[in-house]
mmCIF file of C-alpha atoms in Angstrom:
data_model
loop_
_atom_site.group_PDB
_atom_site.id
_atom_site.type_symbol
_atom_site.label_atom_id
_atom_site.label_comp_id
_atom_site.label_asym_id
_atom_site.label_seq_id
_atom_site.Cartn_x
_atom_site.Cartn_y
_atom_site.Cartn_z
ATOM 1 C CA MET M 54 -15.343 7.753 2.920
ATOM 2 C CA PRO M 55 -13.003 5.079 1.592
ATOM 3 C CA SER M 56 -11.048 3.015 4.090
ATOM 4 C CA ILE M 57 -7.287 3.065 3.599
ATOM 5 C CA LEU M 58 -4.471 0.699 4.574
ATOM 6 C CA ILE M 59 -0.938 2.122 4.610
ATOM 7 C CA VAL M 60 1.900 -0.425 4.550
ATOM 8 C CA ASP M 61 5.255 1.297 5.058
ATOM 9 C CA ASP M 62 8.187 0.554 7.356
ATOM 10 C CA GLU M 63 8.969 4.267 7.740
ATOM 11 C CA VAL M 64 6.800 4.651 10.830
ATOM 12 C CA THR M 65 6.895 8.446 10.915
ATOM 13 C CA PHE M 66 5.807 8.698 7.280
ATOM 14 C CA ALA M 67 2.991 6.190 7.801
ATOM 15 C CA LYS M 68 1.742 7.915 10.967
ATOM 16 C CA ASN M 69 1.811 11.368 9.374
ATOM 17 C CA LEU M 70 -0.003 10.183 6.257
ATOM 18 C CA ALA M 71 -2.581 8.362 8.393
ATOM 19 C CA LYS M 72 -3.136 11.458 10.527
ATOM 20 C CA TYR M 73 -3.578 13.608 7.410
ATOM 21 C CA LEU M 74 -6.058 11.222 5.778
ATOM 22 C CA THR M 75 -8.014 10.800 9.018
ATOM 23 C CA ARG M 76 -8.659 14.554 9.040
ATOM 24 C CA PHE M 77 -10.700 14.056 5.875
ATOM 25 C CA GLY M 78 -12.830 11.338 7.451
ATOM 26 C CA HIS M 79 -11.025 8.260 6.156
ATOM 27 C CA ASP M 80 -10.760 5.120 8.281
ATOM 28 C CA VAL M 81 -6.989 4.472 8.195
ATOM 29 C CA ALA M 82 -4.905 1.529 9.423
ATOM 30 C CA THR M 83 -1.128 1.116 9.201
ATOM 31 C CA ALA M 84 1.318 -1.779 9.068
ATOM 32 C CA ALA M 85 5.108 -1.922 8.734
ATOM 33 C CA THR M 86 5.612 -5.347 7.114
ATOM 34 C CA VAL M 87 4.143 -7.463 4.336
ATOM 35 C CA ALA M 88 2.940 -10.039 6.885
ATOM 36 C CA ASP M 89 1.181 -7.507 9.115
ATOM 37 C CA GLY M 90 -0.198 -5.675 6.106
ATOM 38 C CA LEU M 91 -1.706 -8.825 4.617
ATOM 39 C CA GLN M 92 -3.294 -9.699 7.951
ATOM 40 C CA LEU M 93 -4.878 -6.227 8.186
ATOM 41 C CA PHE M 94 -5.887 -6.350 4.533
ATOM 42 C CA ARG M 95 -7.760 -9.618 5.053
ATOM 43 C CA SER M 96 -9.485 -8.444 8.227
ATOM 44 C CA ARG M 97 -10.385 -4.903 7.116
ATOM 45 C CA SER M 98 -10.901 -5.169 3.316
ATOM 46 C CA PRO M 99 -9.808 -1.567 2.640
ATOM 47 C CA ASP M 100 -10.883 0.386 -0.426
ATOM 48 C CA VAL M 101 -7.400 1.832 -0.985
ATOM 49 C CA LEU M 102 -3.960 0.376 -0.317
ATOM 50 C CA VAL M 103 -0.937 2.689 -0.036
ATOM 51 C CA LEU M 104 2.045 0.394 -0.237
ATOM 52 C CA ASP M 105 5.794 0.969 0.029
ATOM 53 C CA TYR M 106 7.946 -0.872 -2.493
ATOM 54 C CA ARG M 107 10.705 -1.910 -0.073
ATOM 55 C CA LEU M 108 9.598 -3.575 3.154
ATOM 56 C CA PRO M 109 11.584 -5.566 5.748
ATOM 57 C CA ASP M 110 10.042 -8.930 4.846
ATOM 58 C CA GLY M 111 9.417 -8.544 1.116
ATOM 59 C CA THR M 112 8.465 -6.067 -1.558
ATOM 60 C CA GLY M 113 5.341 -4.208 -2.478
ATOM 61 C CA MET M 114 5.215 -6.317 -5.627
ATOM 62 C CA ASP M 115 4.925 -9.472 -3.490
ATOM 63 C CA PHE M 116 2.068 -7.823 -1.625
ATOM 64 C CA ILE M 117 0.307 -6.758 -4.834
ATOM 65 C CA GLU M 118 0.444 -10.288 -6.255
ATOM 66 C CA GLN M 119 -1.127 -11.759 -3.118
ATOM 67 C CA VAL M 120 -3.831 -9.090 -2.976
ATOM 68 C CA ARG M 121 -4.732 -9.277 -6.665
ATOM 69 C CA ALA M 122 -5.159 -13.056 -6.404
ATOM 70 C CA THR M 123 -8.272 -12.433 -4.293
ATOM 71 C CA ASP M 124 -9.297 -8.791 -4.807
ATOM 72 C CA GLU M 125 -9.413 -6.955 -8.118
ATOM 73 C CA SER M 126 -11.337 -3.963 -6.779
ATOM 74 C CA VAL M 127 -8.954 -2.418 -4.233
ATOM 75 C CA HIS M 128 -7.138 0.663 -5.554
ATOM 76 C CA ILE M 129 -3.390 0.137 -5.059
ATOM 77 C CA ILE M 130 -0.931 3.024 -4.864
ATOM 78 C CA LEU M 131 2.697 1.868 -4.772
ATOM 79 C CA ILE M 132 5.113 4.394 -3.255
ATOM 80 C CA THR M 133 8.888 4.316 -3.414
ATOM 81 C CA GLY M 134 11.991 6.357 -2.946
ATOM 82 C CA TYR M 135 13.520 4.445 -5.845
ATOM 83 C CA GLY M 136 11.212 5.244 -8.751
ATOM 84 C CA THR M 137 12.203 4.216 -12.265
ATOM 85 C CA VAL M 138 10.284 3.785 -15.489
ATOM 86 C CA GLU M 139 10.961 0.043 -15.313
ATOM 87 C CA LEU M 140 9.510 -0.166 -11.801
ATOM 88 C CA ALA M 141 6.446 1.806 -12.897
ATOM 89 C CA VAL M 142 5.816 -0.585 -15.788
ATOM 90 C CA ASP M 143 6.347 -3.652 -13.585
ATOM 91 C CA ALA M 144 4.043 -2.236 -10.897
ATOM 92 C CA MET M 145 1.235 -1.597 -13.380
ATOM 93 C CA LYS M 146 1.638 -5.089 -14.840
ATOM 94 C CA ALA M 147 1.451 -6.560 -11.321
ATOM 95 C CA GLY M 148 -1.794 -4.725 -10.630
ATOM 96 C CA ALA M 149 -0.903 -1.362 -9.084
ATOM 97 C CA ASN M 150 -3.130 1.523 -10.123
ATOM 98 C CA ASP M 151 -0.601 4.277 -9.422
ATOM 99 C CA LEU M 152 3.079 4.729 -8.571
ATOM 100 C CA LEU M 153 4.289 7.706 -6.531
ATOM 101 C CA THR M 154 7.853 8.656 -5.654
ATOM 102 C CA LYS M 155 8.522 9.756 -2.068
#
């Protein structure tokens, strides 16, 4: 099963999503900031990254740029409560594979 890293500052959302994905056999880790997420990303090398757009210490776009500089294979799903067509286009250009609205 693919390993998954969830980076979202809404702790309840992240915990519930992690619990749900774990039921299907996924190895799931969570982080609430860009800094913590990058540290976990480097140490765990997940197959899938579920990433919130707005984080306390940066944006999901910042995270995507740093990840894509070293890893082209990870599948990145950007999630946001503020979805727009412009954001979707920018996210895909930055290297996200999917954009979901919360």
